[in-house]
Amino acid sequence: MTATDRLIGFVRADHALPAPVREDALRLLADTLAVGAAGATAPGGREALAAATGWGTGGEARLLGGSERLPAAGAAFVNAFRIHCLEWDAVHEPAVVHALSVVTGALGAAIDRLGGCDPEEALVALAVGVDVASGMGLAATSPLSFFRPATAGCLGAAMAVARIERIEPIEDVLGLAYSFCAGTMQAHVEGSIALPLQIANAARSAVMAADLVRAGFTAPHDVLEGPFGYFRLFDQGDLARYTDRIGEGWRIAEISTKPFPSGRASHATLGALAAFHGREVERIKAHVPPLIARLVGRPFRADMTPAYARLCLPLLAALMLREGRIDPRRFGPETFADPAVMALAARVTVVVDGNPDPNALSPQRLVVDGEEILIPHTLGSPEAPLDAAQAEAKRDLARALAPVATDARIFDSPLAYFTEPA
């Protein structure tokens, strides 16, 4: 049996989530839906909806934070964009994959066009899709060049959709999803809004792959281990690193929740700096793994875009020191031109610590005016979870950012919202 065979067998198998894993899945679903509703008002949201509306209007699937409906592929696109566009979505840190974003966007659209589904089946499909997406990242040994949350996310999302809609052969759904994979790290390097569009396109592609197999199309099958497969073109690695132990534990239980609407790579520093809110600080030196420096160690610019700002650690550190939180409504020209913000940002230095792991996000070390702070685990990770007050603060900000038309069940009864289309 090949590693790909084991992956397909896992997707097809009967599963019952252990109680703690079920709680993780429910908590992360609630977090993802809330973040998606908040993203409905983010920059680019109207344009993403306008583009998707051009592919078809009306239909079977709801939009997070709105009352509109679109065909499933279009709804998956818009919802995945909304989930990721604030950089507030959950992430599997060792895999460097925002698995919930693509999987939830695609799976929610599939459930809607079914007219709803059993809640337990929805949670299992979510967990399976997240497992596959995260597992692809865990099997990788190379640094990111393609945008792994979109490429691995597309494959996991396609498996979740195929499972909930009972589409066979699953091998063909996987093959077509692989054929549609796209998205590179160039968007991240430039701080471009193309980043959430890559997530959006991955969710749309997952739904399209399922639709095409249902219509009778076939696909290549050796798309993960073959000579032109995933681990030859998108990432270097060995799928067996994941599949040799697939099903022994659930990867959704390893997902980190983001406390702040900014790049995950900024959160270790921001979490530590929260204790310095309101204090005079002269110098901040962040000693970080190479990936952290690559993702958020970018210079402050007065002409930056909101997408760039979410990934600019000097700006984010300055806002945390001044305001005690990160509010995406502050990512605008007035903030970027504020002399006090600029002065604080200039006091932040990012130093690469020499960690040999190209995918490592931790540990990190912060030095604030000579005071050294060791950060073995980033706030929001399974090892350093948000406390009740931090989780409530995130939920409250998401609710404040969401449009008035948002279905209240997203915040008050997320599983019912996800599985019982109104």
Tab-separated table of C-alpha atoms in Angstrom:
chain	number	residue	atom	x	y	z
A	1	MET	CA	0.000	0.000	0.000
A	2	THR	CA	1.406	3.372	-0.986
A	3	ALA	CA	1.390	6.484	1.156
A	4	THR	CA	-1.284	7.936	-1.153
A	5	ASP	CA	-3.407	4.797	-0.653
A	6	ARG	CA	-3.194	5.268	3.105
A	7	LEU	CA	-4.287	8.891	2.782
A	8	ILE	CA	-7.284	7.960	0.618
A	9	GLY	CA	-8.200	5.164	3.019
A	10	PHE	CA	-8.184	7.640	5.902
A	11	VAL	CA	-10.496	10.009	4.034
A	12	ARG	CA	-12.959	7.182	3.305
A	13	ALA	CA	-12.884	5.548	6.734
A	14	ASP	CA	-15.572	5.725	9.382
A	15	HIS	CA	-14.465	8.062	12.161
A	16	ALA	CA	-15.794	9.144	15.537
A	17	LEU	CA	-13.949	12.087	17.013
A	18	PRO	CA	-12.789	11.592	20.618
A	19	ALA	CA	-14.487	14.075	22.935
A	20	PRO	CA	-11.439	16.380	23.356
A	21	VAL	CA	-10.856	16.437	19.592
A	22	ARG	CA	-14.518	17.174	18.967
A	23	GLU	CA	-14.235	20.132	21.337
A	24	ASP	CA	-11.176	21.362	19.465
A	25	ALA	CA	-13.007	21.056	16.146
A	26	LEU	CA	-16.030	22.935	17.486
A	27	ARG	CA	-13.889	25.678	19.040
A	28	LEU	CA	-11.877	26.149	15.845
A	29	LEU	CA	-14.979	26.140	13.666
A	30	ALA	CA	-16.438	28.900	15.864
A	31	ASP	CA	-13.196	30.872	15.632
A	32	THR	CA	-13.026	30.502	11.848
A	33	LEU	CA	-16.630	31.530	11.233
A	34	ALA	CA	-16.254	34.586	13.494
A	35	VAL	CA	-13.075	35.646	11.709
A	36	GLY	CA	-14.814	35.171	8.355
A	37	ALA	CA	-17.729	37.370	9.389
A	38	ALA	CA	-15.268	40.058	10.502
A	39	GLY	CA	-13.473	39.791	7.168
A	40	ALA	CA	-16.626	40.764	5.299
A	41	THR	CA	-15.807	44.429	5.965
A	42	ALA	CA	-12.067	44.190	5.227
A	43	PRO	CA	-10.317	45.889	2.302
A	44	GLY	CA	-10.944	43.949	-0.892
A	45	GLY	CA	-14.131	42.369	0.377
A	46	ARG	CA	-16.485	44.208	-1.966
A	47	GLU	CA	-14.255	43.546	-4.948
A	48	ALA	CA	-13.959	39.827	-4.165
A	49	LEU	CA	-17.754	39.590	-3.957
A	50	ALA	CA	-18.167	41.496	-7.214
A	51	ALA	CA	-15.787	39.135	-8.998
A	52	ALA	CA	-17.539	36.039	-7.668
A	53	THR	CA	-20.937	37.471	-8.561
A	54	GLY	CA	-19.721	37.666	-12.139
A	55	TRP	CA	-19.440	33.868	-12.161
A	56	GLY	CA	-23.091	33.444	-11.176
A	57	THR	CA	-25.643	34.873	-8.784
A	58	GLY	CA	-28.238	33.415	-6.491
A	59	GLY	CA	-28.134	29.802	-5.541
A	60	GLU	CA	-27.177	27.348	-2.960
A	61	ALA	CA	-24.598	28.725	-0.532
A	62	ARG	CA	-24.483	31.542	2.027
A	63	LEU	CA	-21.808	34.173	2.556
A	64	LEU	CA	-20.244	34.790	5.960
A	65	GLY	CA	-21.282	38.173	7.264
A	66	GLY	CA	-23.939	38.762	4.617
A	67	SER	CA	-27.341	37.761	3.337
A	68	GLU	CA	-26.314	37.060	-0.268
A	69	ARG	CA	-26.203	33.598	-1.792
A	70	LEU	CA	-23.960	32.327	-4.574
A	71	PRO	CA	-23.337	29.046	-6.346
A	72	ALA	CA	-21.146	26.841	-4.179
A	73	ALA	CA	-17.840	27.512	-5.929
A	74	GLY	CA	-18.362	31.285	-5.762
A	75	ALA	CA	-19.423	31.164	-2.118
A	76	ALA	CA	-16.369	29.066	-1.254
A	77	PHE	CA	-14.183	31.705	-2.923
A	78	VAL	CA	-15.732	34.654	-1.086
A	79	ASN	CA	-15.893	32.943	2.296
A	80	ALA	CA	-12.310	31.694	2.171
A	81	PHE	CA	-11.184	35.206	1.219
A	82	ARG	CA	-13.087	36.639	4.178
A	83	ILE	CA	-11.618	34.071	6.548
A	84	HIS	CA	-8.004	34.792	5.595
A	85	CYS	CA	-8.002	38.454	4.572
A	86	LEU	CA	-7.472	39.831	8.095
A	87	GLU	CA	-4.638	37.343	8.835
A	88	TRP	CA	-6.664	36.268	11.877
A	89	ASP	CA	-7.302	32.645	10.913
A	90	ALA	CA	-6.075	29.560	12.744
A	91	VAL	CA	-2.863	27.839	11.633
A	92	HIS	CA	-1.040	24.548	12.092
A	93	GLU	CA	2.334	26.000	13.004
A	94	PRO	CA	4.672	23.026	12.402
A	95	ALA	CA	3.014	22.511	8.998
A	96	VAL	CA	2.791	26.267	8.236
A	97	VAL	CA	-0.725	25.683	6.874
A	98	HIS	CA	-3.881	27.730	7.543
A	99	ALA	CA	-5.915	24.564	7.102
A	100	LEU	CA	-9.211	25.794	8.573
A	101	SER	CA	-9.450	28.670	6.080
A	102	VAL	CA	-9.672	26.703	2.852
A	103	VAL	CA	-11.400	23.659	4.327
A	104	THR	CA	-14.132	25.674	6.089
A	105	GLY	CA	-14.768	27.844	3.036
A	106	ALA	CA	-15.210	24.862	0.722
A	107	LEU	CA	-16.937	22.522	3.178
A	108	GLY	CA	-19.458	25.154	4.235
A	109	ALA	CA	-20.481	25.718	0.622
A	110	ALA	CA	-20.869	21.963	0.098
A	111	ILE	CA	-23.021	21.581	3.209
A	112	ASP	CA	-25.218	24.479	2.132
A	113	ARG	CA	-25.952	22.979	-1.264
A	114	LEU	CA	-26.831	19.686	0.426
A	115	GLY	CA	-29.440	21.626	2.405
A	116	GLY	CA	-27.608	20.899	5.642
A	117	CYS	CA	-26.108	17.796	7.226
A	118	ASP	CA	-25.655	15.933	10.476
A	119	PRO	CA	-23.496	18.050	12.831
A	120	GLU	CA	-21.227	15.149	13.732
A	121	GLU	CA	-20.608	14.342	10.082
A	122	ALA	CA	-19.711	17.976	9.485
A	123	LEU	CA	-17.174	18.009	12.317
A	124	VAL	CA	-15.604	14.768	11.113
A	125	ALA	CA	-15.343	16.064	7.535
A	126	LEU	CA	-13.785	19.271	8.862
A	127	ALA	CA	-11.280	17.306	10.943
A	128	VAL	CA	-10.408	15.003	8.023
A	129	GLY	CA	-9.835	17.927	5.665
A	130	VAL	CA	-7.720	19.775	8.214
A	131	ASP	CA	-5.749	16.594	8.876
A	132	VAL	CA	-4.879	16.123	5.207
A	133	ALA	CA	-3.970	19.775	4.672
A	134	SER	CA	-1.818	19.860	7.804
A	135	GLY	CA	-0.282	16.474	7.056
A	136	MET	CA	0.915	17.683	3.679
A	137	GLY	CA	2.781	20.468	5.425
A	138	LEU	CA	4.200	18.121	8.058
A	139	ALA	CA	5.555	15.867	5.320
A	140	ALA	CA	7.440	18.770	3.731
A	141	THR	CA	11.119	19.347	4.448
A	142	SER	CA	11.708	22.401	2.250
A	143	PRO	CA	11.103	26.096	2.905
A	144	LEU	CA	7.944	27.638	1.486
A	145	SER	CA	8.172	28.738	-2.130
A	146	PHE	CA	4.611	27.964	-3.143
A	147	PHE	CA	2.037	29.276	-0.668
A	148	ARG	CA	1.441	26.087	1.284
A	149	PRO	CA	-1.826	27.198	2.947
A	150	ALA	CA	-3.333	27.368	-0.559
A	151	THR	CA	-1.725	24.290	-2.126
A	152	ALA	CA	-2.020	21.889	0.807
A	153	GLY	CA	-5.247	23.602	1.812
A	154	CYS	CA	-6.833	22.901	-1.560
A	155	LEU	CA	-6.095	19.175	-1.241
A	156	GLY	CA	-7.497	18.967	2.280
A	157	ALA	CA	-10.583	20.950	1.333
A	158	ALA	CA	-11.269	18.729	-1.675
A	159	MET	CA	-11.114	15.666	0.567
A	160	ALA	CA	-13.558	17.245	3.034
A	161	VAL	CA	-16.011	18.095	0.231
A	162	ALA	CA	-15.723	14.639	-1.338
A	163	ARG	CA	-16.387	13.031	2.020
A	164	ILE	CA	-19.433	15.135	2.979
A	165	GLU	CA	-20.956	14.806	-0.511
A	166	ARG	CA	-19.943	11.124	-0.853
A	167	ILE	CA	-18.283	11.679	-4.229
A	168	GLU	CA	-16.330	8.807	-5.734
A	169	PRO	CA	-13.739	8.044	-6.876
A	170	ILE	CA	-11.999	10.164	-4.243
A	171	GLU	CA	-8.743	9.579	-6.130
A	172	ASP	CA	-10.118	11.640	-9.011
A	173	VAL	CA	-11.195	14.469	-6.700
A	174	LEU	CA	-7.680	14.547	-5.258
A	175	GLY	CA	-6.169	14.455	-8.736
A	176	LEU	CA	-8.233	17.345	-10.058
A	177	ALA	CA	-7.677	19.409	-6.900
A	178	TYR	CA	-3.938	18.891	-7.377
A	179	SER	CA	-4.272	19.921	-11.010
A	180	PHE	CA	-5.796	23.216	-9.861
A	181	CYS	CA	-3.248	24.007	-7.111
A	182	ALA	CA	-1.592	27.418	-7.369
A	183	GLY	CA	-0.198	30.308	-5.374
A	184	THR	CA	3.346	31.353	-4.463
A	185	MET	CA	5.107	33.175	-1.660
A	186	GLN	CA	5.749	36.199	-3.890
A	187	ALA	CA	2.445	37.661	-2.709
A	188	HIS	CA	3.652	37.316	0.887
A	189	VAL	CA	7.019	38.891	0.124
A	190	GLU	CA	5.296	41.934	-1.349
A	191	GLY	CA	2.493	42.104	1.226
A	192	SER	CA	-0.057	41.788	-1.551
A	193	ILE	CA	-3.794	41.263	-1.232
A	194	ALA	CA	-3.245	38.396	-3.658
A	195	LEU	CA	-2.458	36.333	-0.558
A	196	PRO	CA	-6.094	35.867	0.574
A	197	LEU	CA	-7.083	35.555	-3.087
A	198	GLN	CA	-4.854	32.483	-3.272
A	199	ILE	CA	-6.716	31.018	-0.298
A	200	ALA	CA	-10.021	31.918	-1.967
A	201	ASN	CA	-9.036	30.284	-5.235
A	202	ALA	CA	-7.957	27.128	-3.399
A	203	ALA	CA	-11.414	26.779	-1.808
A	204	ARG	CA	-13.121	27.397	-5.142
A	205	SER	CA	-10.856	24.827	-6.804
A	206	ALA	CA	-11.708	22.221	-4.182
A	207	VAL	CA	-15.420	22.606	-4.928
A	208	MET	CA	-14.778	22.590	-8.678
A	209	ALA	CA	-12.778	19.358	-8.398
A	210	ALA	CA	-15.704	17.653	-6.681
A	211	ASP	CA	-18.176	19.042	-9.231
A	212	LEU	CA	-16.145	17.801	-12.170
A	213	VAL	CA	-15.781	14.277	-10.785
A	214	ARG	CA	-19.518	14.206	-10.135
A	215	ALA	CA	-19.970	15.169	-13.786
A	216	GLY	CA	-17.851	12.194	-14.879
A	217	PHE	CA	-14.362	13.609	-15.334
A	218	THR	CA	-11.313	11.617	-14.302
A	219	ALA	CA	-7.862	12.763	-13.197
A	220	PRO	CA	-4.281	11.581	-12.669
A	221	HIS	CA	-3.968	9.510	-9.495
A	222	ASP	CA	-0.278	9.558	-8.551
A	223	VAL	CA	-0.395	13.282	-7.853
A	224	LEU	CA	1.385	13.265	-4.506
A	225	GLU	CA	4.259	10.831	-5.040
A	226	GLY	CA	4.555	10.738	-8.837
A	227	PRO	CA	7.411	12.178	-10.930
A	228	PHE	CA	5.471	15.432	-11.331
A	229	GLY	CA	3.566	15.145	-8.060
A	230	TYR	CA	3.182	17.455	-5.102
A	231	PHE	CA	6.431	16.444	-3.431
A	232	ARG	CA	8.441	17.048	-6.590
A	233	LEU	CA	6.954	20.380	-7.670
A	234	PHE	CA	5.357	22.204	-4.733
A	235	ASP	CA	7.374	20.978	-1.745
A	236	GLN	CA	10.252	18.627	-1.159
A	237	GLY	CA	9.452	15.915	1.343
A	238	ASP	CA	8.085	12.440	1.900
A	239	LEU	CA	4.341	11.818	2.220
A	240	ALA	CA	5.047	8.779	4.401
A	241	ARG	CA	6.249	11.123	7.134
A	242	TYR	CA	2.550	11.899	7.550
A	243	THR	CA	0.735	8.776	6.397
A	244	ASP	CA	2.806	6.191	8.294
A	245	ARG	CA	0.963	7.343	11.421
A	246	ILE	CA	-2.172	8.776	9.888
A	247	GLY	CA	-5.194	8.371	12.119
A	248	GLU	CA	-3.198	7.766	15.304
A	249	GLY	CA	-3.995	11.306	16.407
A	250	TRP	CA	-5.933	14.234	15.008
A	251	ARG	CA	-4.028	17.184	13.559
A	252	ILE	CA	-6.924	19.540	14.266
A	253	ALA	CA	-5.997	19.211	17.945
A	254	GLU	CA	-2.602	20.728	17.088
A	255	ILE	CA	-3.967	23.919	15.509
A	256	SER	CA	-3.050	27.328	16.928
A	257	THR	CA	-5.584	30.135	17.303
A	258	LYS	CA	-4.499	33.662	16.398
A	259	PRO	CA	-5.109	36.251	19.112
A	260	PHE	CA	-4.328	39.194	16.805
A	261	PRO	CA	-5.408	40.082	13.231
A	262	SER	CA	-1.873	40.021	11.882
A	263	GLY	CA	0.596	37.506	10.497
A	264	ARG	CA	1.066	34.573	12.856
A	265	ALA	CA	4.808	35.167	12.774
A	266	SER	CA	4.250	38.418	14.703
A	267	HIS	CA	2.321	36.904	17.593
A	268	ALA	CA	5.148	35.745	19.858
A	269	THR	CA	6.521	39.284	19.993
A	270	LEU	CA	3.087	40.872	20.291
A	271	GLY	CA	1.997	38.523	23.053
A	272	ALA	CA	5.107	39.378	25.086
A	273	LEU	CA	4.846	43.118	24.381
A	274	ALA	CA	1.270	43.239	25.710
A	275	ALA	CA	2.787	43.402	29.197
A	276	PHE	CA	4.643	46.594	28.176
A	277	HIS	CA	1.538	48.468	26.997
A	278	GLY	CA	1.724	52.072	28.118
A	279	ARG	CA	5.345	51.869	29.264
A	280	GLU	CA	8.215	53.870	27.819
A	281	VAL	CA	10.354	51.534	25.739
A	282	GLU	CA	13.630	52.507	24.118
A	283	ARG	CA	14.754	49.365	22.334
A	284	ILE	CA	13.190	46.057	21.263
A	285	LYS	CA	15.244	43.274	19.758
A	286	ALA	CA	13.418	40.161	18.518
A	287	HIS	CA	15.618	37.080	18.043
A	288	VAL	CA	13.637	34.852	15.710
A	289	PRO	CA	13.948	31.819	13.393
A	290	PRO	CA	14.670	32.555	9.725
A	291	LEU	CA	11.052	31.980	8.664
A	292	ILE	CA	9.804	34.600	11.148
A	293	ALA	CA	12.245	37.191	9.811
A	294	ARG	CA	11.222	36.310	6.279
A	295	LEU	CA	7.506	36.627	6.996
A	296	VAL	CA	7.264	39.728	9.202
A	297	GLY	CA	10.727	41.255	9.485
A	298	ARG	CA	9.928	43.799	6.808
A	299	PRO	CA	10.656	47.529	7.126
A	300	PHE	CA	8.097	50.126	8.179
A	301	ARG	CA	6.844	52.153	5.197
A	302	ALA	CA	4.647	55.213	5.253
A	303	ASP	CA	3.056	54.108	1.980
A	304	MET	CA	2.301	50.540	3.013
A	305	THR	CA	-1.005	48.839	2.229
A	306	PRO	CA	-3.175	47.153	4.876
A	307	ALA	CA	-2.013	43.762	3.548
A	308	TYR	CA	1.616	44.796	4.058
A	309	ALA	CA	0.867	46.313	7.465
A	310	ARG	CA	-0.483	43.031	8.837
A	311	LEU	CA	2.933	41.521	8.146
A	312	CYS	CA	5.128	44.398	9.390
A	313	LEU	CA	6.437	43.578	12.866
A	314	PRO	CA	7.823	47.063	13.639
A	315	LEU	CA	4.412	48.648	13.012
A	316	LEU	CA	2.555	45.940	14.911
A	317	ALA	CA	4.896	46.209	17.887
A	318	ALA	CA	4.393	49.976	17.987
A	319	LEU	CA	0.605	49.585	17.955
A	320	MET	CA	0.714	47.003	20.737
A	321	LEU	CA	2.843	49.267	22.907
A	322	ARG	CA	0.583	52.283	22.309
A	323	GLU	CA	-2.860	50.680	22.264
A	324	GLY	CA	-2.577	47.263	23.897
A	325	ARG	CA	-4.188	45.467	20.984
A	326	ILE	CA	-4.120	45.116	17.211
A	327	ASP	CA	-7.195	46.579	15.524
A	328	PRO	CA	-7.255	46.191	11.718
A	329	ARG	CA	-9.149	49.474	11.421
A	330	ARG	CA	-5.871	51.177	12.341
A	331	PHE	CA	-4.126	49.932	9.183
A	332	GLY	CA	-4.435	53.149	7.200
A	333	PRO	CA	-2.479	56.216	6.036
A	334	GLU	CA	-3.212	58.233	9.180
A	335	THR	CA	-1.571	55.573	11.358
A	336	PHE	CA	1.352	55.038	9.016
A	337	ALA	CA	2.102	58.778	8.994
A	338	ASP	CA	1.820	59.195	12.769
A	339	PRO	CA	5.251	60.397	14.023
A	340	ALA	CA	4.798	58.633	17.378
A	341	VAL	CA	4.057	55.308	15.672
A	342	MET	CA	6.987	55.774	13.313
A	343	ALA	CA	9.325	56.544	16.204
A	344	LEU	CA	8.285	53.444	18.137
A	345	ALA	CA	8.545	51.244	15.052
A	346	ALA	CA	12.110	52.473	14.513
A	347	ARG	CA	13.078	51.003	17.905
A	348	VAL	CA	12.324	47.440	16.760
A	349	THR	CA	15.118	45.248	15.409
A	350	VAL	CA	14.640	41.727	14.058
A	351	VAL	CA	17.615	39.369	14.416
A	352	VAL	CA	17.785	35.916	12.802
A	353	ASP	CA	18.707	33.378	15.479
A	354	GLY	CA	20.178	30.672	13.253
A	355	ASN	CA	17.479	28.038	13.804
A	356	PRO	CA	18.253	25.372	11.151
A	357	ASP	CA	14.599	24.404	10.622
A	358	PRO	CA	13.304	26.285	7.546
A	359	ASN	CA	9.703	25.919	8.744
A	360	ALA	CA	10.163	26.796	12.435
A	361	LEU	CA	8.046	29.539	14.019
A	362	SER	CA	9.424	29.034	17.528
A	363	PRO	CA	11.119	29.298	19.957
A	364	GLN	CA	11.796	33.024	20.035
A	365	ARG	CA	13.564	35.451	22.366
A	366	LEU	CA	12.674	39.086	22.978
A	367	VAL	CA	14.924	41.665	24.602
A	368	VAL	CA	13.138	44.857	25.753
A	369	ASP	CA	15.468	47.517	27.188
A	370	GLY	CA	17.814	44.781	28.381
A	371	GLU	CA	15.065	42.585	29.841
A	372	GLU	CA	15.189	39.147	28.206
A	373	ILE	CA	11.965	37.222	27.600
A	374	LEU	CA	12.094	33.617	26.386
A	375	ILE	CA	9.068	32.568	24.314
A	376	PRO	CA	9.088	28.783	23.837
A	377	HIS	CA	5.513	28.723	22.521
A	378	THR	CA	3.555	31.457	20.773
A	379	LEU	CA	0.347	32.717	22.387
A	380	GLY	CA	-2.624	30.821	20.972
A	381	SER	CA	-0.751	27.563	20.381
A	382	PRO	CA	-1.928	24.339	22.056
A	383	GLU	CA	0.950	24.773	24.528
A	384	ALA	CA	0.007	28.405	25.292
A	385	PRO	CA	-3.756	28.657	24.651
A	386	LEU	CA	-5.741	31.851	24.921
A	387	ASP	CA	-7.291	32.342	28.326
A	388	ALA	CA	-10.999	33.100	28.674
A	389	ALA	CA	-10.491	36.876	28.651
A	390	GLN	CA	-8.264	36.756	25.553
A	391	ALA	CA	-10.722	34.532	23.696
A	392	GLU	CA	-13.601	36.831	24.622
A	393	ALA	CA	-11.645	39.903	23.472
A	394	LYS	CA	-11.107	38.282	20.077
A	395	ARG	CA	-14.774	37.316	19.763
A	396	ASP	CA	-15.890	40.812	20.771
A	397	LEU	CA	-13.647	42.494	18.198
A	398	ALA	CA	-14.789	40.080	15.482
A	399	ARG	CA	-18.417	40.828	16.322
A	400	ALA	CA	-17.713	44.572	16.198
A	401	LEU	CA	-16.076	44.260	12.771
A	402	ALA	CA	-18.793	42.042	11.265
A	403	PRO	CA	-21.613	43.639	9.236
A	404	VAL	CA	-24.963	44.278	10.880
A	405	ALA	CA	-26.516	41.681	8.553
A	406	THR	CA	-24.389	38.875	10.030
A	407	ASP	CA	-26.362	35.828	11.165
A	408	ALA	CA	-26.069	35.912	14.972
A	409	ARG	CA	-25.664	32.128	15.058
A	410	ILE	CA	-22.090	32.553	13.797
A	411	PHE	CA	-21.218	33.888	17.252
A	412	ASP	CA	-23.893	32.263	19.403
A	413	SER	CA	-24.395	28.810	17.840
A	414	PRO	CA	-21.700	28.219	15.197
A	415	LEU	CA	-22.305	24.501	14.601
A	416	ALA	CA	-26.007	25.122	13.993
A	417	TYR	CA	-25.126	27.932	11.586
A	418	PHE	CA	-22.711	25.667	9.717
A	419	THR	CA	-25.021	22.665	9.380
A	420	GLU	CA	-28.519	24.195	9.247
A	421	PRO	CA	-28.806	26.644	6.351
A	422	ALA	CA	-31.586	29.130	7.033
